[in-house]
């Protein structure tokens, strides 16, 4: 879906979530953070206030997290989602799951998350952004398409792009913990969002180019239930045959 305005971008994405929750009130949602979905979360909060959406049975999981970050740091994915969504809507505390940024064992934490996703019956609807290098979650270029939840070194580019969350690149943790590409591909439905001219090149590569682990987001091409929401700037370099 290609939208013309920022308002349309945010509300189109929010409406997809509303439709999912209407269809299955106890949906398991996987949620991304970053600049891109900020407006969508605002629309969701507004729709909740207008009683157009009910989160009382919804289960949420975060897609990724900064590994090693203080879990109360507002720049973490947990901090972001709490501030922008969780504290404003009627999600039940026990239905909010996180990746622990400071687990006793990283390896055990990854296993725990994969088991948790299985126990919940899988992810019904997973929201994704795209990094300028094509990353999905924190799955940087080169990540195995078979990967499950894992810990990964963040690229310099990703740390620079996320400097805003931690008040400077030097404060951005050097590693991330993230659902793997296989975990992502196992979600029953995916929704990827990208906006702005600075995403046009990578969107073109991801959707006009080959499916390759060099561009993790290219795997969306082979998911059987994926919606991609773009604004016209992010879509500006796509070849016409995709429209
Ligand atoms: C965040 C995440 C990342 C972002 C991506 C785009 O949870 O998973 O993959 O979606 O880095 O970030 P923005 O939206 O800030 O351009």
Short mmCIF file of C-alpha atoms and ligand atoms in Angstrom, two decimals:
data_model
loop_
_atom_site.label_atom_id
_atom_site.label_comp_id
_atom_site.label_asym_id
_atom_site.label_seq_id
_atom_site.Cartn_x
_atom_site.Cartn_y
_atom_site.Cartn_z
CA UNK A 1 0.00 0.00 0.00
CA UNK A 2 1.41 3.35 -0.95
CA UNK A 3 0.10 6.32 0.96
CA UNK A 4 0.22 10.00 0.03
CA UNK A 5 0.45 11.73 3.39
CA UNK A 6 1.98 11.08 6.79
CA UNK A 7 -1.52 10.92 8.29
CA UNK A 8 -2.56 8.28 5.76
CA UNK A 9 0.62 6.29 6.40
CA UNK A 10 0.07 6.24 10.16
CA UNK A 11 -3.64 5.51 10.01
CA UNK A 12 -3.38 2.85 7.29
CA UNK A 13 -0.95 0.95 9.50
CA UNK A 14 -3.07 1.43 12.62
CA UNK A 15 -6.20 0.23 10.81
CA UNK A 16 -4.42 -2.98 9.84
CA UNK A 17 -3.86 -3.65 13.54
CA UNK A 18 -7.45 -2.79 14.38
CA UNK A 19 -8.67 -5.22 11.72
CA UNK A 20 -6.41 -7.93 13.11
CA UNK A 21 -7.73 -7.43 16.66
CA UNK A 22 -11.33 -7.36 15.45
CA UNK A 23 -10.75 -10.65 13.67
CA UNK A 24 -8.94 -12.21 16.62
CA UNK A 25 -9.32 -10.29 19.92
CA UNK A 26 -6.59 -12.36 21.61
CA UNK A 27 -4.08 -11.84 18.81
CA UNK A 28 -0.38 -12.21 19.57
CA UNK A 29 1.28 -9.06 18.22
CA UNK A 30 5.00 -8.59 17.69
CA UNK A 31 5.97 -4.93 17.79
CA UNK A 32 8.79 -2.92 16.27
CA UNK A 33 10.11 0.40 17.53
CA UNK A 34 11.98 3.19 15.73
CA UNK A 35 10.93 6.45 14.08
CA UNK A 36 8.69 4.82 11.48
CA UNK A 37 5.84 3.45 13.64
CA UNK A 38 5.69 6.37 16.11
CA UNK A 39 2.69 7.96 14.39
CA UNK A 40 0.94 4.60 14.11
CA UNK A 41 1.21 4.10 17.87
CA UNK A 42 -0.23 7.59 18.39
CA UNK A 43 -3.20 6.72 16.17
CA UNK A 44 -3.72 3.45 18.07
CA UNK A 45 -3.80 5.30 21.40
CA UNK A 46 -6.26 7.79 19.97
CA UNK A 47 -8.45 5.00 18.60
CA UNK A 48 -8.36 3.31 21.99
CA UNK A 49 -9.51 6.55 23.63
CA UNK A 50 -12.33 6.71 21.11
CA UNK A 51 -13.23 3.12 22.02
CA UNK A 52 -12.48 1.86 18.53
CA UNK A 53 -10.01 -0.75 19.69
CA UNK A 54 -9.86 -3.01 22.72
CA UNK A 55 -6.53 -4.46 23.88
CA UNK A 56 -7.96 -6.39 26.83
CA UNK A 57 -7.17 -9.80 25.35
CA UNK A 58 -4.24 -8.83 23.14
CA UNK A 59 -0.80 -10.30 23.83
CA UNK A 60 2.29 -8.30 22.89
CA UNK A 61 5.93 -9.17 22.40
CA UNK A 62 8.75 -6.91 21.34
CA UNK A 63 10.58 -7.78 18.17
CA UNK A 64 14.01 -6.87 19.47
CA UNK A 65 15.94 -5.18 22.24
CA UNK A 66 19.29 -3.55 22.95
CA UNK A 67 21.40 -6.21 24.60
CA UNK A 68 23.13 -5.13 27.78
CA UNK A 69 21.10 -1.92 28.15
CA UNK A 70 19.70 -1.08 31.57
CA UNK A 71 16.16 -2.45 31.32
CA UNK A 72 14.70 0.78 32.73
CA UNK A 73 16.44 2.96 30.17
CA UNK A 74 13.81 4.89 28.17
CA UNK A 75 15.79 4.24 24.97
CA UNK A 76 15.21 0.49 25.12
CA UNK A 77 12.48 -1.07 22.99
CA UNK A 78 10.67 -1.85 26.23
CA UNK A 79 10.89 1.83 27.26
CA UNK A 80 9.71 2.98 23.84
CA UNK A 81 6.68 0.67 23.71
CA UNK A 82 5.72 1.40 27.31
CA UNK A 83 5.86 5.13 26.73
CA UNK A 84 4.12 5.16 23.36
CA UNK A 85 1.56 2.40 23.71
CA UNK A 86 1.44 0.14 26.75
CA UNK A 87 0.84 2.77 29.42
CA UNK A 88 -2.02 4.32 27.44
CA UNK A 89 -4.19 1.31 26.61
CA UNK A 90 -5.95 -1.56 28.38
CA UNK A 91 -3.34 -4.24 27.78
CA UNK A 92 -3.16 -6.60 30.75
CA UNK A 93 0.25 -6.57 32.47
CA UNK A 94 0.47 -10.34 32.23
CA UNK A 95 -0.03 -10.14 28.46
CA UNK A 96 3.02 -7.94 27.90
CA UNK A 97 6.18 -9.89 27.18
CA UNK A 98 9.68 -8.54 26.74
CA UNK A 99 13.08 -9.65 25.67
CA UNK A 100 15.25 -9.16 28.74
CA UNK A 101 18.11 -6.79 27.91
CA UNK A 102 20.26 -8.00 30.82
CA UNK A 103 19.61 -11.70 31.25
CA UNK A 104 21.88 -13.92 33.34
CA UNK A 105 22.49 -15.91 30.16
CA UNK A 106 21.97 -14.51 26.69
CA UNK A 107 21.71 -17.97 25.21
CA UNK A 108 19.01 -19.01 27.70
CA UNK A 109 17.11 -15.80 27.06
CA UNK A 110 17.03 -16.53 23.34
CA UNK A 111 15.73 -20.05 23.98
CA UNK A 112 13.16 -18.75 26.45
CA UNK A 113 11.81 -16.29 23.88
CA UNK A 114 11.50 -18.89 21.13
CA UNK A 115 9.73 -21.26 23.54
CA UNK A 116 7.46 -18.47 24.69
CA UNK A 117 6.46 -17.66 21.12
CA UNK A 118 5.66 -21.34 20.56
CA UNK A 119 3.69 -21.58 23.79
CA UNK A 120 1.64 -18.58 22.75
CA UNK A 121 0.76 -20.39 19.54
CA UNK A 122 3.02 -18.28 17.33
CA UNK A 123 2.83 -14.63 16.34
CA UNK A 124 -0.39 -13.65 14.60
CA UNK A 125 0.71 -10.25 13.38
CA UNK A 126 4.23 -8.88 13.38
CA UNK A 127 5.04 -5.23 12.72
CA UNK A 128 8.39 -4.47 11.15
CA UNK A 129 10.39 -1.48 10.03
CA UNK A 130 13.39 -1.63 7.71
CA UNK A 131 16.89 -0.38 8.39
CA UNK A 132 18.73 1.60 5.72
CA UNK A 133 20.94 -1.47 5.30
CA UNK A 134 17.90 -3.73 4.96
CA UNK A 135 17.90 -5.04 8.50
CA UNK A 136 14.71 -6.47 9.96
CA UNK A 137 14.53 -6.28 13.72
CA UNK A 138 18.25 -6.35 14.50
CA UNK A 139 18.93 -8.95 11.84
CA UNK A 140 21.79 -7.22 10.11
CA UNK A 141 22.88 -8.10 6.55
CA UNK A 142 24.37 -11.58 6.40
CA UNK A 143 22.14 -13.04 9.14
CA UNK A 144 21.07 -16.59 8.35
CA UNK A 145 17.57 -16.91 6.97
CA UNK A 146 17.25 -19.87 9.35
CA UNK A 147 17.98 -17.81 12.47
CA UNK A 148 15.76 -17.85 15.53
CA UNK A 149 16.06 -15.44 18.45
CA UNK A 150 19.72 -14.54 18.81
CA UNK A 151 22.22 -11.94 19.91
CA UNK A 152 23.97 -9.95 17.24
CA UNK A 153 26.61 -7.23 16.93
CA UNK A 154 25.01 -4.02 15.73
CA UNK A 155 26.56 -2.43 12.70
CA UNK A 156 28.04 1.01 12.94
CA UNK A 157 25.23 2.29 10.74
CA UNK A 158 22.52 0.88 13.01
CA UNK A 159 24.16 2.38 16.08
CA UNK A 160 24.40 5.76 14.35
CA UNK A 161 20.77 5.57 13.24
CA UNK A 162 19.65 4.75 16.78
CA UNK A 163 21.77 7.38 18.54
CA UNK A 164 18.59 9.39 19.21
CA UNK A 165 17.31 6.72 21.61
CA UNK A 166 20.37 6.85 23.82
CA UNK A 167 21.48 10.46 23.57
CA UNK A 168 24.47 9.77 21.30
CA UNK A 169 25.95 6.89 19.36
CA UNK A 170 28.57 6.21 22.02
CA UNK A 171 25.78 5.26 24.43
CA UNK A 172 24.03 2.85 22.05
CA UNK A 173 24.73 -0.74 23.13
CA UNK A 174 26.97 -2.63 20.74
CA UNK A 175 24.71 -5.65 20.56
CA UNK A 176 21.07 -6.41 20.00
CA UNK A 177 18.88 -9.37 20.89
CA UNK A 178 16.32 -10.02 18.22
CA UNK A 179 13.78 -12.43 16.84
CA UNK A 180 15.57 -14.22 14.01
CA UNK A 181 14.59 -14.22 10.37
CA UNK A 182 12.99 -17.62 10.72
CA UNK A 183 11.06 -16.41 13.78
CA UNK A 184 9.87 -13.45 11.71
CA UNK A 185 8.95 -15.59 8.73
CA UNK A 186 6.96 -17.94 11.00
CA UNK A 187 4.60 -15.10 11.94
CA UNK A 188 1.18 -15.69 10.42
CA UNK A 189 1.02 -12.15 9.08
CA UNK A 190 3.69 -9.49 8.62
CA UNK A 191 3.33 -5.77 8.17
CA UNK A 192 6.40 -3.84 7.14
CA UNK A 193 6.40 -0.07 7.23
CA UNK A 194 8.83 2.35 5.59
CA UNK A 195 8.61 6.06 5.02
CA UNK A 196 10.80 8.85 3.77
CA UNK A 197 13.13 9.34 0.87
CA UNK A 198 16.05 7.90 2.82
CA UNK A 199 14.40 4.48 2.66
CA UNK A 200 13.75 4.56 -1.11
CA UNK A 201 17.00 2.82 -2.11
CA UNK A 202 16.67 -0.02 0.36
CA UNK A 203 12.97 -0.52 -0.37
CA UNK A 204 13.85 -0.85 -4.05
CA UNK A 205 16.60 -3.38 -3.25
CA UNK A 206 14.39 -5.36 -0.90
CA UNK A 207 11.43 -5.67 -3.25
CA UNK A 208 12.87 -5.42 -6.77
CA UNK A 209 16.08 -7.29 -5.99
CA UNK A 210 16.70 -10.96 -5.26
CA UNK A 211 15.83 -12.64 -1.96
CA UNK A 212 19.14 -12.68 -0.14
CA UNK A 213 20.48 -12.63 3.40
CA UNK A 214 22.51 -9.56 2.31
CA UNK A 215 19.21 -7.67 2.38
CA UNK A 216 17.27 -9.32 5.21
CA UNK A 217 14.01 -7.51 4.36
CA UNK A 218 14.00 -9.16 0.91
CA UNK A 219 12.60 -12.29 2.60
CA UNK A 220 9.25 -10.56 2.79
CA UNK A 221 8.89 -11.30 -0.90
CA UNK A 222 8.39 -14.97 -0.08
CA UNK A 223 6.10 -14.62 2.95
CA UNK A 224 2.59 -15.67 2.04
CA UNK A 225 0.76 -13.05 4.08
CA UNK A 226 2.70 -9.81 4.16
CA UNK A 227 1.53 -6.26 3.73
CA UNK A 228 4.01 -3.47 3.07
CA UNK A 229 2.99 0.09 3.84
CA UNK A 230 5.05 2.82 2.23
CA UNK A 231 4.72 6.52 1.74
CA UNK A 232 5.28 7.79 -1.77
CA UNK A 233 8.84 8.91 -1.00
CA UNK A 234 9.91 5.45 0.22
CA UNK A 235 8.17 3.90 -2.80
CA UNK A 236 9.69 6.35 -5.28
CA UNK A 237 12.38 4.02 -6.64
CA UNK A 238 10.29 0.86 -6.97
CA UNK A 239 9.86 -0.38 -10.52
CA UNK A 240 6.39 0.11 -11.86
CA UNK A 241 5.71 -3.57 -12.27
CA UNK A 242 5.24 -3.82 -8.52
CA UNK A 243 2.40 -1.30 -8.40
C1 LIG B 1 13.17 -1.58 15.81
C2 LIG B 1 13.62 -2.40 14.71
C3 LIG B 1 14.43 -1.86 13.60
C4 LIG B 1 13.77 -0.65 12.92
C5 LIG B 1 14.62 -0.13 11.78
C6 LIG B 1 14.06 1.13 11.19
O1 LIG B 1 12.46 -2.35 16.75
O2 LIG B 1 13.33 -3.55 14.72
O3 LIG B 1 14.64 -2.87 12.65
O4 LIG B 1 12.50 -1.03 12.45
O5 LIG B 1 15.91 0.14 12.23
O6 LIG B 1 14.14 2.14 12.12
P1 LIG B 1 13.48 3.58 11.89
O7 LIG B 1 12.00 3.33 11.91
O8 LIG B 1 13.92 4.39 13.08
O9 LIG B 1 13.96 4.06 10.60
#
